[in-house]
Amino acid sequence: MSRSQIGFFATERDLESGLTRVEAECDVQYVLTGLFQESQVQSFATFREIPDFGTSQEGSGVRMPQYMVHRVGTNIVNREVPQRRGGTMFAVDLVANPDGLILQLAGAVGFDYLIPGRIAPNRGNPASETMYALFRRCFLVDFKAVRSYRVGPDAMVALDSGVAL
């Protein structure tokens, strides 16, 4: 795992605890990233509004949604991406919104295993680095290092009881 991002395993309870601390320190918004057919940006005022929070419907980290985290009031824009076969799609990402960071939420797949999440800043951007420091200080405060990942307290109990990470 690159030093420019932190991978973590967390249960829904771990995520709630950490993000509650983040939101108590700073007013943030969560913006769904990706390539979309519609130009509308999908934003959430709190983690509690995020659909399927703390669970993985697909069972794959690659398919877990990613969110940009920005201060409330930041104007979020998309950028047009012309398609080879015609038409235009709209990207919502750090290229057009460099002051945030990427949060990919961890998720439980039933009671069988946990999918990792990650926190990744936009390196070289002071506002993004400040947000990253906030997440390291508030979100990861109770997490323990296990190899190259951080593991939340509830996820650690799950690991100790045989749940695969």
PDB file of C-alpha atoms in Angstrom:
ATOM      1  CA  MET A   1       0.000   0.000   0.000  1.00  0.00           C
ATOM      2  CA  SER A   2       1.393   3.367  -0.988  1.00  0.00           C
ATOM      3  CA  ARG A   3       2.215   5.853   1.751  1.00  0.00           C
ATOM      4  CA  SER A   4      -0.078   8.304   0.002  1.00  0.00           C
ATOM      5  CA  GLN A   5      -3.113   6.339   1.124  1.00  0.00           C
ATOM      6  CA  ILE A   6      -4.217   4.291   4.104  1.00  0.00           C
ATOM      7  CA  GLY A   7      -6.068   1.020   3.689  1.00  0.00           C
ATOM      8  CA  PHE A   8      -8.317  -0.077   6.522  1.00  0.00           C
ATOM      9  CA  PHE A   9     -10.769  -2.740   7.638  1.00  0.00           C
ATOM     10  CA  ALA A  10     -13.793  -1.578   9.603  1.00  0.00           C
ATOM     11  CA  THR A  11     -17.232  -2.728  10.598  1.00  0.00           C
ATOM     12  CA  GLU A  12     -20.236  -0.434  10.340  1.00  0.00           C
ATOM     13  CA  ARG A  13     -19.762   0.424  14.037  1.00  0.00           C
ATOM     14  CA  ASP A  14     -16.084   1.345  13.437  1.00  0.00           C
ATOM     15  CA  LEU A  15     -17.064   3.546  10.490  1.00  0.00           C
ATOM     16  CA  GLU A  16     -19.821   5.278  12.477  1.00  0.00           C
ATOM     17  CA  SER A  17     -17.503   5.973  15.397  1.00  0.00           C
ATOM     18  CA  GLY A  18     -14.714   7.423  13.252  1.00  0.00           C
ATOM     19  CA  LEU A  19     -16.903   9.477  10.937  1.00  0.00           C
ATOM     20  CA  THR A  20     -18.883  10.876  13.880  1.00  0.00           C
ATOM     21  CA  ARG A  21     -15.583  12.212  15.273  1.00  0.00           C
ATOM     22  CA  VAL A  22     -14.647  13.664  11.859  1.00  0.00           C
ATOM     23  CA  GLU A  23     -18.031  15.379  11.501  1.00  0.00           C
ATOM     24  CA  ALA A  24     -17.760  16.781  15.052  1.00  0.00           C
ATOM     25  CA  GLU A  25     -14.420  18.410  14.131  1.00  0.00           C
ATOM     26  CA  CYS A  26     -15.309  19.704  10.667  1.00  0.00           C
ATOM     27  CA  ASP A  27     -18.434  20.215   8.555  1.00  0.00           C
ATOM     28  CA  VAL A  28     -17.909  17.883   5.618  1.00  0.00           C
ATOM     29  CA  GLN A  29     -19.876  16.574   2.667  1.00  0.00           C
ATOM     30  CA  TYR A  30     -19.508  13.228   0.903  1.00  0.00           C
ATOM     31  CA  VAL A  31     -19.728  13.264  -2.901  1.00  0.00           C
ATOM     32  CA  LEU A  32     -20.091  10.074  -4.935  1.00  0.00           C
ATOM     33  CA  THR A  33     -17.235   9.815  -7.445  1.00  0.00           C
ATOM     34  CA  GLY A  34     -17.247   8.126 -10.806  1.00  0.00           C
ATOM     35  CA  LEU A  35     -18.223   8.496 -14.430  1.00  0.00           C
ATOM     36  CA  PHE A  36     -21.937   9.207 -14.884  1.00  0.00           C
ATOM     37  CA  GLN A  37     -24.390   9.665 -17.728  1.00  0.00           C
ATOM     38  CA  GLU A  38     -26.119  12.520 -15.905  1.00  0.00           C
ATOM     39  CA  SER A  39     -24.410  15.795 -14.984  1.00  0.00           C
ATOM     40  CA  GLN A  40     -26.044  15.949 -11.539  1.00  0.00           C
ATOM     41  CA  VAL A  41     -23.622  15.549  -8.608  1.00  0.00           C
ATOM     42  CA  GLN A  42     -24.759  13.208  -5.818  1.00  0.00           C
ATOM     43  CA  SER A  43     -23.805  14.662  -2.429  1.00  0.00           C
ATOM     44  CA  PHE A  44     -24.540  13.614   1.166  1.00  0.00           C
ATOM     45  CA  ALA A  45     -24.479  15.973   4.156  1.00  0.00           C
ATOM     46  CA  THR A  46     -23.579  13.175   6.585  1.00  0.00           C
ATOM     47  CA  PHE A  47     -22.355   9.598   6.368  1.00  0.00           C
ATOM     48  CA  ARG A  48     -25.757   8.533   7.751  1.00  0.00           C
ATOM     49  CA  GLU A  49     -27.334   9.407   4.364  1.00  0.00           C
ATOM     50  CA  ILE A  50     -25.003   7.157   2.346  1.00  0.00           C
ATOM     51  CA  PRO A  51     -26.900   4.177   0.891  1.00  0.00           C
ATOM     52  CA  ASP A  52     -25.754   0.692   2.004  1.00  0.00           C
ATOM     53  CA  PHE A  53     -23.370   2.283   4.495  1.00  0.00           C
ATOM     54  CA  GLY A  54     -20.939  -0.287   5.922  1.00  0.00           C
ATOM     55  CA  THR A  55     -22.008  -3.183   3.719  1.00  0.00           C
ATOM     56  CA  SER A  56     -20.757  -4.575   0.446  1.00  0.00           C
ATOM     57  CA  GLN A  57     -23.509  -5.575  -1.950  1.00  0.00           C
ATOM     58  CA  GLU A  58     -21.022  -6.849  -4.537  1.00  0.00           C
ATOM     59  CA  GLY A  59     -18.516  -8.621  -2.273  1.00  0.00           C
ATOM     60  CA  SER A  60     -15.607  -6.883  -3.994  1.00  0.00           C
ATOM     61  CA  GLY A  61     -13.512  -3.907  -2.926  1.00  0.00           C
ATOM     62  CA  VAL A  62     -13.178  -2.834  -6.547  1.00  0.00           C
ATOM     63  CA  ARG A  63     -16.927  -2.288  -6.716  1.00  0.00           C
ATOM     64  CA  MET A  64     -17.268  -0.414  -3.423  1.00  0.00           C
ATOM     65  CA  PRO A  65     -18.347   3.181  -4.053  1.00  0.00           C
ATOM     66  CA  GLN A  66     -15.849   5.947  -3.468  1.00  0.00           C
ATOM     67  CA  TYR A  67     -16.639   9.373  -2.103  1.00  0.00           C
ATOM     68  CA  MET A  68     -14.792  12.654  -2.221  1.00  0.00           C
ATOM     69  CA  VAL A  69     -14.842  14.325   1.172  1.00  0.00           C
ATOM     70  CA  HIS A  70     -14.890  18.124   1.053  1.00  0.00           C
ATOM     71  CA  ARG A  71     -15.703  20.907   3.456  1.00  0.00           C
ATOM     72  CA  VAL A  72     -19.348  21.930   3.376  1.00  0.00           C
ATOM     73  CA  GLY A  73     -19.807  24.855   1.005  1.00  0.00           C
ATOM     74  CA  THR A  74     -17.197  23.661  -1.483  1.00  0.00           C
ATOM     75  CA  ASN A  75     -18.598  24.027  -4.991  1.00  0.00           C
ATOM     76  CA  ILE A  76     -18.406  20.550  -6.511  1.00  0.00           C
ATOM     77  CA  VAL A  77     -18.170  20.401 -10.284  1.00  0.00           C
ATOM     78  CA  ASN A  78     -18.092  17.626 -12.822  1.00  0.00           C
ATOM     79  CA  ARG A  79     -16.116  17.531 -16.022  1.00  0.00           C
ATOM     80  CA  GLU A  80     -17.295  16.422 -19.426  1.00  0.00           C
ATOM     81  CA  VAL A  81     -15.675  13.295 -20.833  1.00  0.00           C
ATOM     82  CA  PRO A  82     -16.393  12.765 -24.567  1.00  0.00           C
ATOM     83  CA  GLN A  83     -16.935   9.108 -25.434  1.00  0.00           C
ATOM     84  CA  ARG A  84     -15.335   7.430 -28.450  1.00  0.00           C
ATOM     85  CA  ARG A  85     -18.661   6.003 -29.569  1.00  0.00           C
ATOM     86  CA  GLY A  86     -20.345   9.380 -29.221  1.00  0.00           C
ATOM     87  CA  GLY A  87     -22.020  11.214 -26.439  1.00  0.00           C
ATOM     88  CA  THR A  88     -20.616  12.652 -23.267  1.00  0.00           C
ATOM     89  CA  MET A  89     -20.296  11.320 -19.752  1.00  0.00           C
ATOM     90  CA  PHE A  90     -19.560  13.342 -16.639  1.00  0.00           C
ATOM     91  CA  ALA A  91     -16.675  12.660 -14.253  1.00  0.00           C
ATOM     92  CA  VAL A  92     -16.870  13.609 -10.592  1.00  0.00           C
ATOM     93  CA  ASP A  93     -13.354  13.312  -9.205  1.00  0.00           C
ATOM     94  CA  LEU A  94     -10.352  15.036  -7.650  1.00  0.00           C
ATOM     95  CA  VAL A  95      -9.178  16.242 -11.061  1.00  0.00           C
ATOM     96  CA  ALA A  96     -11.982  18.823 -11.134  1.00  0.00           C
ATOM     97  CA  ASN A  97     -12.288  19.090  -7.330  1.00  0.00           C
ATOM     98  CA  PRO A  98      -8.713  18.935  -6.000  1.00  0.00           C
ATOM     99  CA  ASP A  99      -9.324  20.139  -2.419  1.00  0.00           C
ATOM    100  CA  GLY A 100     -10.897  16.914  -1.121  1.00  0.00           C
ATOM    101  CA  LEU A 101      -9.773  13.406  -0.388  1.00  0.00           C
ATOM    102  CA  ILE A 102     -11.057  10.005  -1.446  1.00  0.00           C
ATOM    103  CA  LEU A 103     -12.865   7.824   1.060  1.00  0.00           C
ATOM    104  CA  GLN A 104     -13.713   4.318  -0.014  1.00  0.00           C
ATOM    105  CA  LEU A 105     -15.797   2.812   2.757  1.00  0.00           C
ATOM    106  CA  ALA A 106     -15.035  -0.641   4.080  1.00  0.00           C
ATOM    107  CA  GLY A 107     -17.871  -3.115   4.056  1.00  0.00           C
ATOM    108  CA  ALA A 108     -19.101  -6.357   5.536  1.00  0.00           C
ATOM    109  CA  VAL A 109     -20.132  -9.192   3.274  1.00  0.00           C
ATOM    110  CA  GLY A 110     -22.734 -10.887   5.446  1.00  0.00           C
ATOM    111  CA  PHE A 111     -20.933 -12.418   8.406  1.00  0.00           C
ATOM    112  CA  ASP A 112     -18.244 -14.028   6.252  1.00  0.00           C
ATOM    113  CA  TYR A 113     -15.628 -11.353   5.598  1.00  0.00           C
ATOM    114  CA  LEU A 114     -14.819  -7.649   5.474  1.00  0.00           C
ATOM    115  CA  ILE A 115     -13.891  -5.666   2.378  1.00  0.00           C
ATOM    116  CA  PRO A 116     -11.124  -3.060   2.910  1.00  0.00           C
ATOM    117  CA  GLY A 117     -11.640   0.656   2.547  1.00  0.00           C
ATOM    118  CA  ARG A 118      -9.122   3.424   1.968  1.00  0.00           C
ATOM    119  CA  ILE A 119      -8.413   7.080   2.601  1.00  0.00           C
ATOM    120  CA  ALA A 120      -6.388   8.835  -0.103  1.00  0.00           C
ATOM    121  CA  PRO A 121      -5.499  12.528  -0.305  1.00  0.00           C
ATOM    122  CA  ASN A 122      -4.785  14.537  -3.420  1.00  0.00           C
ATOM    123  CA  ARG A 123      -1.034  14.812  -2.750  1.00  0.00           C
ATOM    124  CA  GLY A 124       0.429  18.271  -3.087  1.00  0.00           C
ATOM    125  CA  ASN A 125      -2.872  20.044  -2.432  1.00  0.00           C
ATOM    126  CA  PRO A 126      -2.771  21.813   0.966  1.00  0.00           C
ATOM    127  CA  ALA A 127      -6.550  21.606   1.570  1.00  0.00           C
ATOM    128  CA  SER A 128      -6.565  17.886   0.765  1.00  0.00           C
ATOM    129  CA  GLU A 129      -3.545  17.283   3.011  1.00  0.00           C
ATOM    130  CA  THR A 130      -5.330  19.103   5.854  1.00  0.00           C
ATOM    131  CA  MET A 131      -8.423  16.915   5.391  1.00  0.00           C
ATOM    132  CA  TYR A 132      -6.174  13.823   5.325  1.00  0.00           C
ATOM    133  CA  ALA A 133      -4.576  14.868   8.629  1.00  0.00           C
ATOM    134  CA  LEU A 134      -8.061  15.290  10.125  1.00  0.00           C
ATOM    135  CA  PHE A 135      -9.016  11.758   9.053  1.00  0.00           C
ATOM    136  CA  ARG A 136      -5.797  10.305  10.408  1.00  0.00           C
ATOM    137  CA  ARG A 137      -6.329  12.073  13.740  1.00  0.00           C
ATOM    138  CA  CYS A 138     -10.098  11.518  14.157  1.00  0.00           C
ATOM    139  CA  PHE A 139     -11.167   8.566  12.036  1.00  0.00           C
ATOM    140  CA  LEU A 140      -8.228   6.223  12.660  1.00  0.00           C
ATOM    141  CA  VAL A 141      -7.599   7.061  16.324  1.00  0.00           C
ATOM    142  CA  ASP A 142      -8.766   3.635  17.645  1.00  0.00           C
ATOM    143  CA  PHE A 143      -7.466   1.562  14.720  1.00  0.00           C
ATOM    144  CA  LYS A 144      -4.510  -0.805  15.135  1.00  0.00           C
ATOM    145  CA  ALA A 145      -1.826  -1.493  12.526  1.00  0.00           C
ATOM    146  CA  VAL A 146      -2.008  -5.023  11.124  1.00  0.00           C
ATOM    147  CA  ARG A 147       0.539  -5.505   8.358  1.00  0.00           C
ATOM    148  CA  SER A 148      -0.055  -2.698   5.851  1.00  0.00           C
ATOM    149  CA  TYR A 149      -3.645  -1.967   6.985  1.00  0.00           C
ATOM    150  CA  ARG A 150      -5.367  -0.285   9.912  1.00  0.00           C
ATOM    151  CA  VAL A 151      -8.043  -2.383  11.617  1.00  0.00           C
ATOM    152  CA  GLY A 152     -10.906  -0.874  13.611  1.00  0.00           C
ATOM    153  CA  PRO A 153     -11.678  -2.128  17.126  1.00  0.00           C
ATOM    154  CA  ASP A 154     -14.867  -3.972  16.132  1.00  0.00           C
ATOM    155  CA  ALA A 155     -13.150  -5.385  13.029  1.00  0.00           C
ATOM    156  CA  MET A 156     -10.324  -6.618  15.290  1.00  0.00           C
ATOM    157  CA  VAL A 157     -12.865  -8.527  17.408  1.00  0.00           C
ATOM    158  CA  ALA A 158     -14.307  -9.996  14.203  1.00  0.00           C
ATOM    159  CA  LEU A 159     -10.805 -10.974  13.029  1.00  0.00           C
ATOM    160  CA  ASP A 160     -10.061 -12.642  16.374  1.00  0.00           C
ATOM    161  CA  SER A 161     -13.329 -14.620  16.102  1.00  0.00           C
ATOM    162  CA  GLY A 162     -12.458 -15.962  12.651  1.00  0.00           C
ATOM    163  CA  VAL A 163     -13.995 -13.470  10.222  1.00  0.00           C
ATOM    164  CA  ALA A 164     -11.728 -13.118   7.179  1.00  0.00           C
ATOM    165  CA  LEU A 165     -10.314  -9.745   6.252  1.00  0.00           C
TER     166      LEU A 165
END
